[in-house]
């Protein structure tokens, strides 16, 4: 039985306490739709032979986002009830923890750039679970990717608020991943606190100066800093009888590390 539909709209709604994020929804959607339409049309004035070469170049490039390796993510979800086409799209971290094995699919994403980020996620990567469009938005938990991108079933369900009549099963438009709860953050990290650091880093330099949470506020799926795309590092830990027990970790990124360090700080 598929998981109930939840998560986002075509471009996540702006956080209620974040006035800088109030970008017109129609403007964001139009931009994404135009980007998708451009990928399906050759440049003006091109010949039919030019069309074939242009399409080949486009398919090989995979778009700018696909060229950049990312290691960590921020996933927005709405913890408060909100009806969309008669269906409550609420999904909080407590809802995730209540799922079998504390695991669920991250469905309902209907923004092309956010979808591309979903498709870039790798098994085992970690993400911040971010409560959005609520009284006090912010980061509440850590989750990890336990299944890489596959077709989002809600695009074919006519009863689902995220149904897309233009998507075909032989060539689905939308994808989702499976995520699993890892742990709650040691304390709630509010958007207002992250923004204060972002503004300070923007003025004087720092890891949060270009954080997408403030440059592309409406995206429900966001990467945290460009990754180094380096292999896992294996280090010996506790010595057991007859050998070592090994543990491993991923090299982390500046934004992720900095936000994670805020767990230990007292809010200003």
C-alpha atoms as an extended CHARMM CRD file, in Angstrom:
* protein
*
       268  EXT
         1         1  UNK       CA              0.0000000000        0.0000000000        0.0000000000  PROA      1               0.0000000000
         2         2  UNK       CA              1.5410000000        3.3460000000       -0.9780000000  PROA      2               0.0000000000
         3         3  UNK       CA              2.2760000000        5.9860000000        1.6090000000  PROA      3               0.0000000000
         4         4  UNK       CA             -0.2610000000        8.7970000000        1.9340000000  PROA      4               0.0000000000
         5         5  UNK       CA              0.4430000000       11.8940000000       -0.1090000000  PROA      5               0.0000000000
         6         6  UNK       CA              2.0650000000       14.7900000000        1.7220000000  PROA      6               0.0000000000
         7         7  UNK       CA              4.9720000000       17.1820000000        1.1050000000  PROA      7               0.0000000000
         8         8  UNK       CA              5.0410000000       20.0420000000       -1.3000000000  PROA      8               0.0000000000
         9         9  UNK       CA              3.2770000000       22.0110000000       -3.9000000000  PROA      9               0.0000000000
        10        10  UNK       CA              4.7830000000       23.1670000000       -7.2020000000  PROA      10              0.0000000000
        11        11  UNK       CA              7.0980000000       25.5080000000       -5.3230000000  PROA      11              0.0000000000
        12        12  UNK       CA              7.0530000000       25.3570000000       -1.5470000000  PROA      12              0.0000000000
        13        13  UNK       CA              5.0460000000       28.1420000000        0.0300000000  PROA      13              0.0000000000
        14        14  UNK       CA              6.9280000000       30.9460000000        1.7250000000  PROA      14              0.0000000000
        15        15  UNK       CA              7.4640000000       30.6420000000        5.4790000000  PROA      15              0.0000000000
        16        16  UNK       CA              4.9890000000       32.7350000000        7.4230000000  PROA      16              0.0000000000
        17        17  UNK       CA              7.6520000000       34.4840000000        9.4950000000  PROA      17              0.0000000000
        18        18  UNK       CA             10.0050000000       35.1520000000        6.5930000000  PROA      18              0.0000000000
        19        19  UNK       CA              8.9460000000       38.3340000000        4.7010000000  PROA      19              0.0000000000
        20        20  UNK       CA             11.9290000000       38.1340000000        2.3370000000  PROA      20              0.0000000000
        21        21  UNK       CA             10.5800000000       34.8370000000        1.0320000000  PROA      21              0.0000000000
        22        22  UNK       CA              7.3240000000       36.2520000000       -0.2870000000  PROA      22              0.0000000000
        23        23  UNK       CA              7.9080000000       35.6330000000       -3.9930000000  PROA      23              0.0000000000
        24        24  UNK       CA              4.7900000000       35.3450000000       -6.1590000000  PROA      24              0.0000000000
        25        25  UNK       CA              3.8950000000       31.6690000000       -6.5260000000  PROA      25              0.0000000000
        26        26  UNK       CA              2.8270000000       32.1290000000      -10.1130000000  PROA      26              0.0000000000
        27        27  UNK       CA              6.1410000000       33.7590000000      -10.9570000000  PROA      27              0.0000000000
        28        28  UNK       CA              8.0940000000       30.8140000000       -9.5280000000  PROA      28              0.0000000000
        29        29  UNK       CA              5.9410000000       28.2600000000      -11.3350000000  PROA      29              0.0000000000
        30        30  UNK       CA              6.1390000000       30.1440000000      -14.6280000000  PROA      30              0.0000000000
        31        31  UNK       CA              9.9100000000       30.2440000000      -14.4210000000  PROA      31              0.0000000000
        32        32  UNK       CA             10.0850000000       26.4960000000      -13.9130000000  PROA      32              0.0000000000
        33        33  UNK       CA              7.5910000000       25.7630000000      -16.6690000000  PROA      33              0.0000000000
        34        34  UNK       CA              9.4550000000       27.9870000000      -19.1050000000  PROA      34              0.0000000000
        35        35  UNK       CA             12.6860000000       26.1850000000      -18.2470000000  PROA      35              0.0000000000
        36        36  UNK       CA             11.0650000000       22.8270000000      -18.9920000000  PROA      36              0.0000000000
        37        37  UNK       CA              9.5330000000       24.0900000000      -22.2390000000  PROA      37              0.0000000000
        38        38  UNK       CA             12.8880000000       25.4590000000      -23.4040000000  PROA      38              0.0000000000
        39        39  UNK       CA             14.4320000000       22.0260000000      -22.9610000000  PROA      39              0.0000000000
        40        40  UNK       CA             11.8580000000       20.6270000000      -25.3890000000  PROA      40              0.0000000000
        41        41  UNK       CA             12.2860000000       23.2600000000      -28.1180000000  PROA      41              0.0000000000
        42        42  UNK       CA             15.2620000000       24.0490000000      -30.3710000000  PROA      42              0.0000000000
        43        43  UNK       CA             16.6630000000       27.5860000000      -30.5350000000  PROA      43              0.0000000000
        44        44  UNK       CA             14.7710000000       29.9410000000      -32.8130000000  PROA      44              0.0000000000
        45        45  UNK       CA             15.7690000000       29.7800000000      -36.4720000000  PROA      45              0.0000000000
        46        46  UNK       CA             17.4580000000       26.3820000000      -36.2240000000  PROA      46              0.0000000000
        47        47  UNK       CA             17.1400000000       23.8210000000      -39.0060000000  PROA      47              0.0000000000
        48        48  UNK       CA             15.8310000000       20.2830000000      -38.6050000000  PROA      48              0.0000000000
        49        49  UNK       CA             19.3750000000       18.9400000000      -38.6630000000  PROA      49              0.0000000000
        50        50  UNK       CA             20.3310000000       21.5270000000      -36.0860000000  PROA      50              0.0000000000
        51        51  UNK       CA             17.4450000000       20.2980000000      -33.9210000000  PROA      51              0.0000000000
        52        52  UNK       CA             18.9600000000       16.7910000000      -33.7740000000  PROA      52              0.0000000000
        53        53  UNK       CA             22.3820000000       18.0890000000      -32.8170000000  PROA      53              0.0000000000
        54        54  UNK       CA             20.8940000000       20.4470000000      -30.2290000000  PROA      54              0.0000000000
        55        55  UNK       CA             18.8340000000       17.6710000000      -28.6310000000  PROA      55              0.0000000000
        56        56  UNK       CA             21.8950000000       15.4300000000      -28.5200000000  PROA      56              0.0000000000
        57        57  UNK       CA             23.8910000000       18.1490000000      -26.7810000000  PROA      57              0.0000000000
        58        58  UNK       CA             21.0930000000       18.7350000000      -24.2930000000  PROA      58              0.0000000000
        59        59  UNK       CA             20.7110000000       15.0460000000      -23.4380000000  PROA      59              0.0000000000
        60        60  UNK       CA             24.4560000000       14.6480000000      -22.9520000000  PROA      60              0.0000000000
        61        61  UNK       CA             24.7920000000       17.6920000000      -20.7160000000  PROA      61              0.0000000000
        62        62  UNK       CA             21.9570000000       16.7170000000      -18.3620000000  PROA      62              0.0000000000
        63        63  UNK       CA             21.5630000000       20.3340000000      -17.2180000000  PROA      63              0.0000000000
        64        64  UNK       CA             23.7000000000       22.4340000000      -14.9040000000  PROA      64              0.0000000000
        65        65  UNK       CA             22.3580000000       20.9110000000      -11.6800000000  PROA      65              0.0000000000
        66        66  UNK       CA             23.3140000000       17.3840000000      -12.7090000000  PROA      66              0.0000000000
        67        67  UNK       CA             26.9630000000       18.4400000000      -13.1070000000  PROA      67              0.0000000000
        68        68  UNK       CA             27.3300000000       19.5070000000       -9.4800000000  PROA      68              0.0000000000
        69        69  UNK       CA             27.8280000000       16.8120000000       -6.8330000000  PROA      69              0.0000000000
        70        70  UNK       CA             26.0290000000       17.5020000000       -3.5550000000  PROA      70              0.0000000000
        71        71  UNK       CA             26.4780000000       15.6370000000       -0.2750000000  PROA      71              0.0000000000
        72        72  UNK       CA             23.7760000000       16.9850000000        2.0280000000  PROA      72              0.0000000000
        73        73  UNK       CA             20.2440000000       18.3140000000        1.7020000000  PROA      73              0.0000000000
        74        74  UNK       CA             17.4440000000       20.2820000000        3.3030000000  PROA      74              0.0000000000
        75        75  UNK       CA             13.8960000000       18.9090000000        2.9520000000  PROA      75              0.0000000000
        76        76  UNK       CA             10.9050000000       21.1110000000        3.6930000000  PROA      76              0.0000000000
        77        77  UNK       CA              7.6370000000       19.7180000000        5.0090000000  PROA      77              0.0000000000
        78        78  UNK       CA              4.5660000000       21.2920000000        6.5560000000  PROA      78              0.0000000000
        79        79  UNK       CA              3.8360000000       20.3010000000       10.1870000000  PROA      79              0.0000000000
        80        80  UNK       CA              0.4880000000       22.0980000000       10.3620000000  PROA      80              0.0000000000
        81        81  UNK       CA             -2.7300000000       21.0450000000        8.6660000000  PROA      81              0.0000000000
        82        82  UNK       CA             -3.4000000000       22.5760000000        5.2580000000  PROA      82              0.0000000000
        83        83  UNK       CA             -5.9880000000       21.3120000000        2.8080000000  PROA      83              0.0000000000
        84        84  UNK       CA             -5.0190000000       21.0420000000       -0.8430000000  PROA      84              0.0000000000
        85        85  UNK       CA             -7.8470000000       19.8940000000       -3.1060000000  PROA      85              0.0000000000
        86        86  UNK       CA             -9.5940000000       18.5270000000       -0.0180000000  PROA      86              0.0000000000
        87        87  UNK       CA             -6.5730000000       16.5510000000        1.2140000000  PROA      87              0.0000000000
        88        88  UNK       CA             -4.5180000000       17.4660000000        4.2850000000  PROA      88              0.0000000000
        89        89  UNK       CA             -0.8720000000       17.7530000000        3.1780000000  PROA      89              0.0000000000
        90        90  UNK       CA              0.4480000000       18.0320000000        6.7570000000  PROA      90              0.0000000000
        91        91  UNK       CA              3.5280000000       15.9090000000        7.4560000000  PROA      91              0.0000000000
        92        92  UNK       CA              5.6710000000       16.6390000000       10.5080000000  PROA      92              0.0000000000
        93        93  UNK       CA              8.7390000000       14.8870000000       11.8420000000  PROA      93              0.0000000000
        94        94  UNK       CA              6.4360000000       13.1360000000       14.3280000000  PROA      94              0.0000000000
        95        95  UNK       CA              4.4670000000       11.7570000000       11.3820000000  PROA      95              0.0000000000
        96        96  UNK       CA              7.7140000000       10.4140000000        9.9270000000  PROA      96              0.0000000000
        97        97  UNK       CA              8.6630000000        8.7990000000       13.2350000000  PROA      97              0.0000000000
        98        98  UNK       CA              5.2440000000        7.1150000000       13.3420000000  PROA      98              0.0000000000
        99        99  UNK       CA              5.7850000000        5.3660000000        9.9710000000  PROA      99              0.0000000000
       100       100  UNK       CA              6.8840000000        1.7050000000        9.8710000000  PROA      100             0.0000000000
       101       101  UNK       CA             10.6560000000        1.5780000000       10.3870000000  PROA      101             0.0000000000
       102       102  UNK       CA             10.4460000000        5.3990000000       10.5860000000  PROA      102             0.0000000000
       103       103  UNK       CA             10.7290000000        5.4250000000        6.7950000000  PROA      103             0.0000000000
       104       104  UNK       CA              8.5810000000        6.9230000000        4.0500000000  PROA      104             0.0000000000
       105       105  UNK       CA              8.6610000000        8.1470000000        0.4740000000  PROA      105             0.0000000000
       106       106  UNK       CA              9.1520000000       11.8790000000       -0.1210000000  PROA      106             0.0000000000
       107       107  UNK       CA              6.4130000000       12.4390000000       -2.6790000000  PROA      107             0.0000000000
       108       108  UNK       CA              4.4540000000       15.3320000000       -4.1220000000  PROA      108             0.0000000000
       109       109  UNK       CA              7.3700000000       17.4430000000       -5.3860000000  PROA      109             0.0000000000
       110       110  UNK       CA              6.1620000000       19.3890000000       -8.4380000000  PROA      110             0.0000000000
       111       111  UNK       CA              8.9850000000       21.7940000000       -9.1320000000  PROA      111             0.0000000000
       112       112  UNK       CA             11.4750000000       20.8890000000      -11.8780000000  PROA      112             0.0000000000
       113       113  UNK       CA             14.6000000000       22.0870000000      -10.0640000000  PROA      113             0.0000000000
       114       114  UNK       CA             13.5470000000       20.3840000000       -6.8270000000  PROA      114             0.0000000000
       115       115  UNK       CA             12.8320000000       17.2090000000       -8.8110000000  PROA      115             0.0000000000
       116       116  UNK       CA             16.3180000000       17.3380000000      -10.3330000000  PROA      116             0.0000000000
       117       117  UNK       CA             17.8020000000       17.6550000000       -6.8590000000  PROA      117             0.0000000000
       118       118  UNK       CA             15.7960000000       14.5940000000       -5.7830000000  PROA      118             0.0000000000
       119       119  UNK       CA             17.2580000000       12.6680000000       -8.6900000000  PROA      119             0.0000000000
       120       120  UNK       CA             20.7670000000       13.6920000000       -7.6070000000  PROA      120             0.0000000000
       121       121  UNK       CA             20.4230000000       12.2190000000       -4.1140000000  PROA      121             0.0000000000
       122       122  UNK       CA             22.5920000000        9.2370000000       -3.2730000000  PROA      122             0.0000000000
       123       123  UNK       CA             21.9870000000        6.3460000000       -0.8960000000  PROA      123             0.0000000000
       124       124  UNK       CA             23.0970000000        7.1450000000        2.6420000000  PROA      124             0.0000000000
       125       125  UNK       CA             23.2610000000       10.9240000000        2.2250000000  PROA      125             0.0000000000
       126       126  UNK       CA             21.8450000000       12.9600000000        5.0870000000  PROA      126             0.0000000000
       127       127  UNK       CA             19.3450000000       15.8130000000        5.0940000000  PROA      127             0.0000000000
       128       128  UNK       CA             17.8680000000       18.2850000000        7.5290000000  PROA      128             0.0000000000
       129       129  UNK       CA             14.1210000000       17.8510000000        8.1230000000  PROA      129             0.0000000000
       130       130  UNK       CA             12.8010000000       21.4120000000        8.0140000000  PROA      130             0.0000000000
       131       131  UNK       CA              9.3620000000       22.4670000000        9.2440000000  PROA      131             0.0000000000
       132       132  UNK       CA              8.0050000000       25.0440000000        6.7980000000  PROA      132             0.0000000000
       133       133  UNK       CA              4.9290000000       27.2640000000        6.3950000000  PROA      133             0.0000000000
       134       134  UNK       CA              4.2260000000       27.2260000000       10.1240000000  PROA      134             0.0000000000
       135       135  UNK       CA              4.2720000000       29.5570000000       13.1170000000  PROA      135             0.0000000000
       136       136  UNK       CA              7.9900000000       29.0480000000       13.7090000000  PROA      136             0.0000000000
       137       137  UNK       CA              9.8420000000       27.4510000000       10.7680000000  PROA      137             0.0000000000
       138       138  UNK       CA             13.1730000000       25.7510000000       11.2650000000  PROA      138             0.0000000000
       139       139  UNK       CA             15.2380000000       22.5620000000       11.3960000000  PROA      139             0.0000000000
       140       140  UNK       CA             13.9810000000       19.8310000000       13.7050000000  PROA      140             0.0000000000
       141       141  UNK       CA             15.7170000000       16.5740000000       12.7610000000  PROA      141             0.0000000000
       142       142  UNK       CA             18.1650000000       14.6390000000       10.6150000000  PROA      142             0.0000000000
       143       143  UNK       CA             17.0620000000       12.0470000000        8.0640000000  PROA      143             0.0000000000
       144       144  UNK       CA             18.9370000000        9.9220000000        5.5340000000  PROA      144             0.0000000000
       145       145  UNK       CA             18.2460000000        8.7590000000        1.9950000000  PROA      145             0.0000000000
       146       146  UNK       CA             17.4890000000        5.0300000000        2.0220000000  PROA      146             0.0000000000
       147       147  UNK       CA             16.2330000000        4.6640000000       -1.5660000000  PROA      147             0.0000000000
       148       148  UNK       CA             17.3510000000        6.7160000000       -4.5540000000  PROA      148             0.0000000000
       149       149  UNK       CA             14.9540000000        8.4030000000       -6.9740000000  PROA      149             0.0000000000
       150       150  UNK       CA             12.1350000000        6.4210000000       -8.5850000000  PROA      150             0.0000000000
       151       151  UNK       CA              8.7650000000        7.4400000000      -10.1130000000  PROA      151             0.0000000000
       152       152  UNK       CA              6.3990000000        9.2740000000       -7.7830000000  PROA      152             0.0000000000
       153       153  UNK       CA              3.1540000000        7.2750000000       -7.7450000000  PROA      153             0.0000000000
       154       154  UNK       CA              1.0270000000       10.3110000000       -6.7810000000  PROA      154             0.0000000000
       155       155  UNK       CA              1.4080000000       11.8360000000      -10.2620000000  PROA      155             0.0000000000
       156       156  UNK       CA             -0.8400000000        9.0580000000      -11.6290000000  PROA      156             0.0000000000
       157       157  UNK       CA             -3.4510000000        9.1090000000       -8.8250000000  PROA      157             0.0000000000
       158       158  UNK       CA             -6.4200000000       11.2560000000       -9.8610000000  PROA      158             0.0000000000
       159       159  UNK       CA             -7.5580000000       11.5030000000       -6.2250000000  PROA      159             0.0000000000
       160       160  UNK       CA             -4.2120000000       12.8880000000       -5.0890000000  PROA      160             0.0000000000
       161       161  UNK       CA             -3.7290000000       16.6890000000       -4.9220000000  PROA      161             0.0000000000
       162       162  UNK       CA             -0.4440000000       16.2770000000       -6.8100000000  PROA      162             0.0000000000
       163       163  UNK       CA             -1.9670000000       14.3740000000       -9.7520000000  PROA      163             0.0000000000
       164       164  UNK       CA             -0.4600000000       15.3760000000      -13.1020000000  PROA      164             0.0000000000
       165       165  UNK       CA             -2.5780000000       14.5120000000      -16.1250000000  PROA      165             0.0000000000
       166       166  UNK       CA              0.3290000000       15.2880000000      -18.4760000000  PROA      166             0.0000000000
       167       167  UNK       CA              2.6570000000       12.6730000000      -16.9960000000  PROA      167             0.0000000000
       168       168  UNK       CA              2.8520000000        9.2170000000      -18.5710000000  PROA      168             0.0000000000
       169       169  UNK       CA              3.8430000000        5.9610000000      -16.8820000000  PROA      169             0.0000000000
       170       170  UNK       CA              6.2060000000        5.1360000000      -19.7360000000  PROA      170             0.0000000000
       171       171  UNK       CA              7.9170000000        8.5170000000      -19.2280000000  PROA      171             0.0000000000
       172       172  UNK       CA              7.0590000000        9.8880000000      -15.7610000000  PROA      172             0.0000000000
       173       173  UNK       CA              7.7720000000       13.5360000000      -15.0510000000  PROA      173             0.0000000000
       174       174  UNK       CA              8.1320000000       13.3490000000      -11.2930000000  PROA      174             0.0000000000
       175       175  UNK       CA             10.3400000000       11.4000000000       -8.9070000000  PROA      175             0.0000000000
       176       176  UNK       CA             10.5980000000       10.6920000000       -5.1900000000  PROA      176             0.0000000000
       177       177  UNK       CA             13.0800000000        9.1340000000       -2.7830000000  PROA      177             0.0000000000
       178       178  UNK       CA             12.6680000000        7.2050000000        0.4600000000  PROA      178             0.0000000000
       179       179  UNK       CA             13.9240000000        8.8250000000        3.6670000000  PROA      179             0.0000000000
       180       180  UNK       CA             14.4200000000        7.4260000000        7.1550000000  PROA      180             0.0000000000
       181       181  UNK       CA             14.4680000000        9.2590000000       10.4690000000  PROA      181             0.0000000000
       182       182  UNK       CA             17.9550000000        9.4190000000       12.0260000000  PROA      182             0.0000000000
       183       183  UNK       CA             17.5560000000       11.6230000000       15.1000000000  PROA      183             0.0000000000
       184       184  UNK       CA             16.0820000000       14.8500000000       16.3700000000  PROA      184             0.0000000000
       185       185  UNK       CA             18.4330000000       17.8070000000       16.4700000000  PROA      185             0.0000000000
       186       186  UNK       CA             19.6630000000       18.5260000000       19.9840000000  PROA      186             0.0000000000
       187       187  UNK       CA             17.5380000000       21.6430000000       19.8890000000  PROA      187             0.0000000000
       188       188  UNK       CA             15.1950000000       23.3250000000       17.4500000000  PROA      188             0.0000000000
       189       189  UNK       CA             17.1800000000       25.5500000000       15.0600000000  PROA      189             0.0000000000
       190       190  UNK       CA             14.8400000000       28.3620000000       13.9550000000  PROA      190             0.0000000000
       191       191  UNK       CA             14.9060000000       30.0360000000       10.5640000000  PROA      191             0.0000000000
       192       192  UNK       CA             15.4430000000       33.4210000000       12.2260000000  PROA      192             0.0000000000
       193       193  UNK       CA             18.7160000000       32.2300000000       13.7710000000  PROA      193             0.0000000000
       194       194  UNK       CA             19.9820000000       30.6850000000       10.5290000000  PROA      194             0.0000000000
       195       195  UNK       CA             19.0970000000       33.9130000000        8.6990000000  PROA      195             0.0000000000
       196       196  UNK       CA             21.0760000000       36.0050000000       11.1860000000  PROA      196             0.0000000000
       197       197  UNK       CA             24.1660000000       33.9320000000       10.4220000000  PROA      197             0.0000000000
       198       198  UNK       CA             23.4120000000       34.0730000000        6.6830000000  PROA      198             0.0000000000
       199       199  UNK       CA             23.3090000000       37.8790000000        6.7200000000  PROA      199             0.0000000000
       200       200  UNK       CA             26.5180000000       38.0850000000        8.7520000000  PROA      200             0.0000000000
       201       201  UNK       CA             28.2750000000       35.6480000000        6.4070000000  PROA      201             0.0000000000
       202       202  UNK       CA             26.9340000000       37.4740000000        3.3520000000  PROA      202             0.0000000000
       203       203  UNK       CA             28.4670000000       40.6960000000        4.6110000000  PROA      203             0.0000000000
       204       204  UNK       CA             31.7730000000       39.3490000000        5.8850000000  PROA      204             0.0000000000
       205       205  UNK       CA             32.2000000000       35.9540000000        4.2690000000  PROA      205             0.0000000000
       206       206  UNK       CA             31.2380000000       32.5900000000        5.7110000000  PROA      206             0.0000000000
       207       207  UNK       CA             29.7400000000       29.1980000000        4.8420000000  PROA      207             0.0000000000
       208       208  UNK       CA             26.1190000000       30.3920000000        4.8250000000  PROA      208             0.0000000000
       209       209  UNK       CA             26.6140000000       33.3930000000        2.5170000000  PROA      209             0.0000000000
       210       210  UNK       CA             24.9700000000       31.6910000000       -0.4990000000  PROA      210             0.0000000000
       211       211  UNK       CA             22.6310000000       29.3330000000        1.3450000000  PROA      211             0.0000000000
       212       212  UNK       CA             19.7590000000       28.4140000000       -0.9740000000  PROA      212             0.0000000000
       213       213  UNK       CA             17.2960000000       28.6450000000        1.9180000000  PROA      213             0.0000000000
       214       214  UNK       CA             17.5120000000       32.4190000000        1.3660000000  PROA      214             0.0000000000
       215       215  UNK       CA             18.3670000000       32.6900000000       -2.3240000000  PROA      215             0.0000000000
       216       216  UNK       CA             15.6860000000       30.2380000000       -3.5650000000  PROA      216             0.0000000000
       217       217  UNK       CA             13.2550000000       30.2790000000       -0.6440000000  PROA      217             0.0000000000
       218       218  UNK       CA             10.4220000000       28.4230000000       -2.3300000000  PROA      218             0.0000000000
       219       219  UNK       CA             12.3540000000       25.2890000000       -3.2500000000  PROA      219             0.0000000000
       220       220  UNK       CA             11.2150000000       22.3880000000       -1.0760000000  PROA      220             0.0000000000
       221       221  UNK       CA             14.3490000000       20.3420000000       -1.8640000000  PROA      221             0.0000000000
       222       222  UNK       CA             17.6320000000       22.2000000000       -1.4190000000  PROA      222             0.0000000000
       223       223  UNK       CA             21.2960000000       21.1670000000       -1.5410000000  PROA      223             0.0000000000
       224       224  UNK       CA             23.7500000000       22.3050000000        1.1170000000  PROA      224             0.0000000000
       225       225  UNK       CA             26.9720000000       23.5120000000       -0.5010000000  PROA      225             0.0000000000
       226       226  UNK       CA             28.7560000000       21.8670000000       -3.4020000000  PROA      226             0.0000000000
       227       227  UNK       CA             30.2650000000       18.5550000000       -2.3010000000  PROA      227             0.0000000000
       228       228  UNK       CA             33.8230000000       17.4790000000       -2.8770000000  PROA      228             0.0000000000
       229       229  UNK       CA             32.6850000000       14.1970000000       -4.4270000000  PROA      229             0.0000000000
       230       230  UNK       CA             35.4590000000       12.3600000000       -2.5970000000  PROA      230             0.0000000000
       231       231  UNK       CA             35.3310000000        8.6750000000       -1.5430000000  PROA      231             0.0000000000
       232       232  UNK       CA             34.3970000000        7.5270000000        1.9310000000  PROA      232             0.0000000000
       233       233  UNK       CA             37.2030000000        7.5260000000        4.4880000000  PROA      233             0.0000000000
       234       234  UNK       CA             37.6920000000        4.3460000000        6.4930000000  PROA      234             0.0000000000
       235       235  UNK       CA             39.2900000000        4.6160000000        9.9180000000  PROA      235             0.0000000000
       236       236  UNK       CA             40.1210000000        1.9390000000       12.5310000000  PROA      236             0.0000000000
       237       237  UNK       CA             38.1650000000        2.2610000000       15.7440000000  PROA      237             0.0000000000
       238       238  UNK       CA             37.9410000000       -0.1860000000       18.6570000000  PROA      238             0.0000000000
       239       239  UNK       CA             40.4290000000       -3.0620000000       18.5090000000  PROA      239             0.0000000000
       240       240  UNK       CA             38.6920000000       -6.4240000000       18.7310000000  PROA      240             0.0000000000
       241       241  UNK       CA             40.2280000000       -9.8210000000       19.3280000000  PROA      241             0.0000000000
       242       242  UNK       CA             41.8760000000      -10.8460000000       16.0790000000  PROA      242             0.0000000000
       243       243  UNK       CA             41.6450000000       -7.4620000000       14.3300000000  PROA      243             0.0000000000
       244       244  UNK       CA             40.0690000000       -4.0050000000       14.0840000000  PROA      244             0.0000000000
       245       245  UNK       CA             36.4720000000       -2.9480000000       13.8510000000  PROA      245             0.0000000000
       246       246  UNK       CA             36.1650000000       -0.3050000000       11.1350000000  PROA      246             0.0000000000
       247       247  UNK       CA             33.7430000000        2.5520000000       10.9170000000  PROA      247             0.0000000000
       248       248  UNK       CA             33.2420000000        5.0260000000        8.0660000000  PROA      248             0.0000000000
       249       249  UNK       CA             32.0130000000        8.5190000000        7.4960000000  PROA      249             0.0000000000
       250       250  UNK       CA             31.3320000000       10.8510000000        4.6000000000  PROA      250             0.0000000000
       251       251  UNK       CA             33.3020000000       14.0520000000        4.1510000000  PROA      251             0.0000000000
       252       252  UNK       CA             30.9190000000       16.8150000000        5.1180000000  PROA      252             0.0000000000
       253       253  UNK       CA             30.3090000000       20.2460000000        3.6390000000  PROA      253             0.0000000000
       254       254  UNK       CA             30.6630000000       23.7030000000        5.1450000000  PROA      254             0.0000000000
       255       255  UNK       CA             26.9630000000       24.6560000000        5.3040000000  PROA      255             0.0000000000
       256       256  UNK       CA             25.9240000000       21.3210000000        6.7650000000  PROA      256             0.0000000000
       257       257  UNK       CA             28.6930000000       21.3750000000        9.3700000000  PROA      257             0.0000000000
       258       258  UNK       CA             27.9870000000       24.9610000000       10.3470000000  PROA      258             0.0000000000
       259       259  UNK       CA             24.2340000000       24.4670000000       10.8110000000  PROA      259             0.0000000000
       260       260  UNK       CA             24.8670000000       21.2430000000       12.7080000000  PROA      260             0.0000000000
       261       261  UNK       CA             27.2260000000       23.1370000000       15.0280000000  PROA      261             0.0000000000
       262       262  UNK       CA             24.3320000000       25.4200000000       15.9890000000  PROA      262             0.0000000000
       263       263  UNK       CA             22.8900000000       22.5070000000       17.9690000000  PROA      263             0.0000000000
       264       264  UNK       CA             25.5070000000       23.2040000000       20.6340000000  PROA      264             0.0000000000
       265       265  UNK       CA             24.9030000000       26.9570000000       20.7540000000  PROA      265             0.0000000000
       266       266  UNK       CA             22.3710000000       28.8020000000       22.8250000000  PROA      266             0.0000000000
       267       267  UNK       CA             19.8990000000       30.7530000000       20.6570000000  PROA      267             0.0000000000
       268       268  UNK       CA             20.6030000000       34.4790000000       20.5370000000  PROA      268             0.0000000000
